[in-house]
Coordinates of C-alpha atoms in Angstrom, one line a residue:
M1 CA 111.8 143.9 129.3
A2 CA 109.7 143.8 132.5
T3 CA 106.2 141.6 132.4
N4 CA 104.7 140.0 135.5
S5 CA 105.8 136.5 137.2
H6 CA 102.9 134.3 135.3
M7 CA 104.3 135.9 131.9
R8 CA 108.4 134.8 132.5
R9 CA 107.8 131.6 133.6
D10 CA 105.9 131.2 130.4
E11 CA 108.1 133.1 128.5
I12 CA 110.9 131.1 130.2
V13 CA 109.1 127.8 128.9
K14 CA 108.6 128.8 125.7
R15 CA 112.2 129.7 124.7
A16 CA 113.4 125.7 126.3
T17 CA 111.7 124.4 123.8
T18 CA 111.9 127.2 120.4
V19 CA 115.1 128.7 120.6
G20 CA 116.9 127.3 123.8
L21 CA 118.1 128.6 127.1
T22 CA 121.1 130.9 127.4
G23 CA 122.2 131.1 131.4
V24 CA 120.7 132.9 134.6
E25 CA 122.5 136.3 133.6
E26 CA 121.5 136.6 130.8
L27 CA 117.4 135.7 131.7
A28 CA 117.9 138.7 134.5
A29 CA 118.5 140.9 131.7
H30 CA 116.4 139.6 128.2
F31 CA 113.5 140.0 131.6
N32 CA 114.6 142.9 133.5
V33 CA 115.2 141.3 137.0
T34 CA 117.7 139.9 139.0
A35 CA 119.4 136.3 138.7
S36 CA 117.9 135.0 141.9
T37 CA 114.4 135.9 140.1
I38 CA 114.9 134.4 137.2
R39 CA 117.0 131.2 140.0
R40 CA 113.1 131.1 141.8
D41 CA 111.9 130.8 137.4
L42 CA 113.7 127.9 137.4
A43 CA 113.5 125.6 140.4
R44 CA 110.2 126.5 139.7
L45 CA 109.5 125.6 136.4
T46 CA 112.3 122.0 137.2
A47 CA 109.6 121.1 139.7
E48 CA 107.1 120.9 137.9
G49 CA 108.3 118.7 135.0
L50 CA 108.3 122.3 132.3
L51 CA 112.6 122.6 132.5
A52 CA 115.2 120.1 132.6
R53 CA 117.7 122.6 135.3
T54 CA 121.8 122.2 133.8
Y55 CA 125.0 124.0 134.8
G56 CA 124.3 127.6 135.0
G57 CA 121.2 127.7 133.6
A58 CA 117.9 125.5 131.9
M59 CA 117.3 123.2 129.4
A60 CA 113.8 122.0 128.1
P61 CA 113.1 117.8 129.0
A62 CA 114.6 115.5 127.0
A63 CA 112.1 115.3 123.8
H64 CA 108.8 112.4 124.0
P65 CA 109.3 109.8 122.3
E66 CA 107.4 109.8 118.2
S67 CA 104.0 108.7 119.6
A68 CA 102.2 106.6 117.5
L69 CA 99.6 107.3 114.7
R70 CA 96.9 106.1 116.2
Q71 CA 97.7 107.7 119.4
R72 CA 97.8 110.6 117.3
A73 CA 94.3 110.4 116.0
G74 CA 92.5 111.8 119.1
E75 CA 95.4 115.7 119.9
A76 CA 93.4 117.8 118.7
Y77 CA 90.8 116.6 117.1
D78 CA 88.0 119.4 116.0
A79 CA 91.5 121.9 115.0
K80 CA 92.8 119.1 112.5
L81 CA 89.2 118.5 111.6
A82 CA 88.3 121.9 110.5
I83 CA 91.8 122.3 108.9
A84 CA 90.7 119.2 106.7
R85 CA 88.4 120.9 105.6
T86 CA 89.3 124.1 104.8
A87 CA 92.3 122.1 103.0
A88 CA 89.6 120.7 100.7
Q89 CA 87.9 123.4 100.0
L90 CA 90.9 124.0 97.9
I91 CA 91.1 121.3 96.0
Q92 CA 89.0 121.5 92.2
P93 CA 87.5 118.8 90.0
G94 CA 90.0 117.1 87.1
E95 CA 93.2 118.0 89.3
S96 CA 95.9 115.7 90.7
V97 CA 96.5 115.9 94.5
L98 CA 99.4 114.0 96.3
L99 CA 99.3 113.5 99.9
D100 CA 101.4 113.2 102.9
A101 CA 101.0 110.7 106.2
G102 CA 99.6 112.2 109.3
S103 CA 96.2 112.8 110.8
T104 CA 95.0 115.8 109.5
I105 CA 96.3 114.2 106.2
A106 CA 93.8 111.1 106.7
L107 CA 91.5 113.9 107.5
L108 CA 91.3 115.3 105.0
A109 CA 91.5 112.0 102.7
H110 CA 88.1 111.9 104.4
E111 CA 86.4 114.6 103.3
L112 CA 87.8 114.0 100.0
K113 CA 85.1 110.5 100.2
A114 CA 82.3 111.2 97.8
T115 CA 84.3 113.5 95.6
S116 CA 84.4 112.6 92.4
R117 CA 87.5 113.7 89.3
L118 CA 89.8 114.0 91.1
H119 CA 93.7 112.1 91.6
V120 CA 95.2 111.0 94.8
A121 CA 98.9 110.0 95.4
T122 CA 99.4 109.4 98.4
T123 CA 101.6 107.3 101.2
S124 CA 99.6 106.6 103.6
L125 CA 98.0 103.3 104.5
S126 CA 95.5 106.1 106.5
V127 CA 93.8 107.8 103.3
I128 CA 94.6 104.7 101.1
A129 CA 91.6 102.8 103.8
E130 CA 89.6 105.4 103.1
L131 CA 89.1 106.0 99.8
N132 CA 90.3 102.5 98.1
D133 CA 85.9 102.6 97.9
S134 CA 85.7 106.0 96.8
K135 CA 84.5 105.6 92.9
G136 CA 85.3 109.5 91.1
I137 CA 88.8 108.9 92.2
D138 CA 90.9 107.2 91.2
L139 CA 93.9 106.8 94.0
E140 CA 97.6 106.0 93.5
C141 CA 99.5 103.6 96.5
L142 CA 102.6 105.0 96.3
G143 CA 104.7 101.7 98.5
G144 CA 108.4 101.8 99.4
R145 CA 109.3 101.1 103.1
L146 CA 106.1 101.0 106.2
R147 CA 107.1 103.3 108.2
A148 CA 105.2 101.6 111.4
L149 CA 104.9 104.5 114.0
S150 CA 103.4 107.0 111.1
Q151 CA 101.4 103.5 109.4
A152 CA 103.2 105.3 105.4
F153 CA 105.3 104.4 103.5
V154 CA 109.1 105.7 102.8
G155 CA 113.4 105.4 101.3
P156 CA 114.3 104.8 97.7
L157 CA 111.1 102.4 96.5
T158 CA 108.6 106.0 96.9
E159 CA 111.1 108.2 95.8
A160 CA 111.1 106.2 92.7
A161 CA 108.0 106.1 91.9
L162 CA 107.3 109.8 92.8
E163 CA 110.4 111.2 90.4
R164 CA 107.5 109.6 88.0
M165 CA 105.2 112.1 88.5
T166 CA 103.4 115.4 88.7
F167 CA 100.9 117.5 90.4
D168 CA 99.0 120.0 91.1
R169 CA 98.7 120.2 94.8
A170 CA 100.4 118.6 97.9
F171 CA 98.8 118.1 101.1
L172 CA 101.8 117.6 103.7
G173 CA 101.8 116.6 108.0
A174 CA 103.9 117.8 110.1
D175 CA 105.4 116.9 114.1
G176 CA 106.0 120.5 114.0
V177 CA 106.7 123.5 111.9
S178 CA 109.0 126.9 111.6
A179 CA 108.9 129.8 109.7
T180 CA 111.9 129.5 108.9
D181 CA 114.0 126.4 109.2
G182 CA 110.1 124.5 107.7
V183 CA 108.6 121.7 108.1
C184 CA 110.2 119.4 111.9
E185 CA 110.3 115.6 111.3
A186 CA 111.3 112.1 113.3
E187 CA 113.5 111.0 111.0
L188 CA 116.7 112.3 107.7
T189 CA 114.0 109.1 105.5
Q190 CA 111.1 111.2 105.9
T191 CA 112.9 115.6 105.7
R192 CA 114.0 113.6 102.2
L193 CA 110.6 112.5 101.6
K194 CA 108.7 115.4 101.5
E195 CA 111.6 117.7 100.4
L196 CA 110.3 115.3 96.6
M197 CA 106.8 115.7 97.3
A198 CA 107.0 119.0 97.8
R199 CA 109.0 119.5 94.3
R200 CA 106.9 117.5 92.8
A201 CA 103.6 119.4 93.2
E202 CA 102.7 123.3 91.2
R203 CA 101.1 124.5 94.8
V204 CA 102.0 123.0 98.4
Y205 CA 100.3 123.5 102.1
V206 CA 101.4 122.3 105.5
L207 CA 98.6 121.4 107.8
A208 CA 99.7 122.0 111.4
H209 CA 97.3 122.3 113.8
G210 CA 98.3 125.3 116.3
A211 CA 100.7 123.4 119.1
K212 CA 102.7 122.7 116.4
I213 CA 103.8 126.7 115.2
G214 CA 106.6 126.8 116.2
H215 CA 107.5 123.5 117.4
R216 CA 110.7 121.6 117.7
P217 CA 110.2 117.9 118.8
F218 CA 112.8 116.7 117.0
H219 CA 116.0 117.6 115.0
F220 CA 115.3 117.2 111.8
W221 CA 113.8 119.8 109.0
T222 CA 112.9 119.7 105.2
R223 CA 113.7 123.4 104.0
L224 CA 110.7 124.7 101.8
G225 CA 112.1 126.0 98.5
K226 CA 109.0 127.2 96.6
P227 CA 106.3 129.8 98.4
W228 CA 103.9 127.8 99.6
T229 CA 101.0 128.0 102.5
L230 CA 100.0 126.7 106.3
V231 CA 96.7 126.0 106.6
T232 CA 96.4 126.0 110.4
D233 CA 93.7 127.0 112.9
E234 CA 92.2 129.6 115.7
S235 CA 94.3 128.4 118.6
A236 CA 97.5 129.3 116.7
D237 CA 99.4 132.2 118.8
P238 CA 99.6 134.8 116.2
D239 CA 103.0 136.1 116.6
E240 CA 104.1 132.6 115.5
L241 CA 101.7 133.4 112.1
R242 CA 102.8 136.7 111.9
A243 CA 106.7 135.6 111.5
F244 CA 105.3 133.2 109.3
E245 CA 103.9 135.7 107.0
A246 CA 107.0 137.9 107.3
E247 CA 109.2 135.3 105.8
G248 CA 106.0 135.2 102.5
I249 CA 104.8 132.0 103.9
D250 CA 100.9 133.0 103.8
V251 CA 98.4 131.5 105.9
L252 CA 95.0 130.1 106.4
V253 CA 93.9 130.0 109.6
A254 CA 90.7 127.1 109.6
K255 CA 87.1 128.4 111.4
N256 CA 85.6 126.3 113.8
P257 CA 83.5 122.9 112.2
A258 CA 80.3 124.4 111.2
A259 CA 81.8 127.6 110.3
A260 CA 84.5 125.7 108.5
Q261 CA 82.1 123.6 106.1
S262 CA 79.9 126.3 105.6
D263 CA 83.6 129.8 104.7
P264 CA 84.9 128.6 101.8
P265 CA 89.2 129.7 101.8
A266 CA 89.3 132.9 100.4
E267 CA 91.2 130.9 97.5
V268 CA 88.7 129.4 96.2
K269 CA 85.8 130.2 94.0
P270 CA 82.4 129.6 95.1
Q271 CA 81.5 128.1 91.5
N272 CA 84.8 125.1 92.6
A273 CA 84.6 124.4 95.6
L274 CA 83.7 120.6 96.5
L275 CA 81.9 120.5 99.6
Q276 CA 79.3 123.0 98.4

């Protein structure tokens, strides 16, 4: 696998943050270069803070601590807005919808404020704040233990409430998402809750902007057994998206905010779109 030095180092970092790195000799064989070339690559990437050296190889630096919801709200805002607007157009009048926590989900809630004949259940304080005064929305708040970082409820009380309800659609957030492993989260309590959310809905959507596709910041995963749809944006790596499609996962790619407002996704019949 011959490649130039810039592309090779980019690929080394990508492998370190997704599948992990093997030793120097294995990397040299993979890239069809000498071991000394790989050592120079690793030294440079380590100096730049992109890798941490180990005996005989390298690894990704220790994962950053989970950031608070208010810190994430401004990250990749345009991409999240495009995703939220695309997701909103999937929802039909009269449906029952489950909204997870997260900054993209909060933007989706904002897009739904003016809709009518909609039942929404959520664990998210941000969603509650967006929809609490919406006259056309019947809002259910799923209580439990408040998780401060995500500003959302988790735990057995939340799960007990969910067991008594079903939904037409569930929209899940993610810290990272993988074609093979599902949704990555910071805590096991979150993975358990998302699994239950997915089981209680007819259709399941994971909203994740391009930087989260293939990203593995933590070691806890939600496996989504039933068919589900990934809603992402144009910054997502096409090769990563093909991996999802190969696993039978539907993929919707949101256009930029201006375009996403005018062109509904293929699943929506124009006469039923809420955002017309």
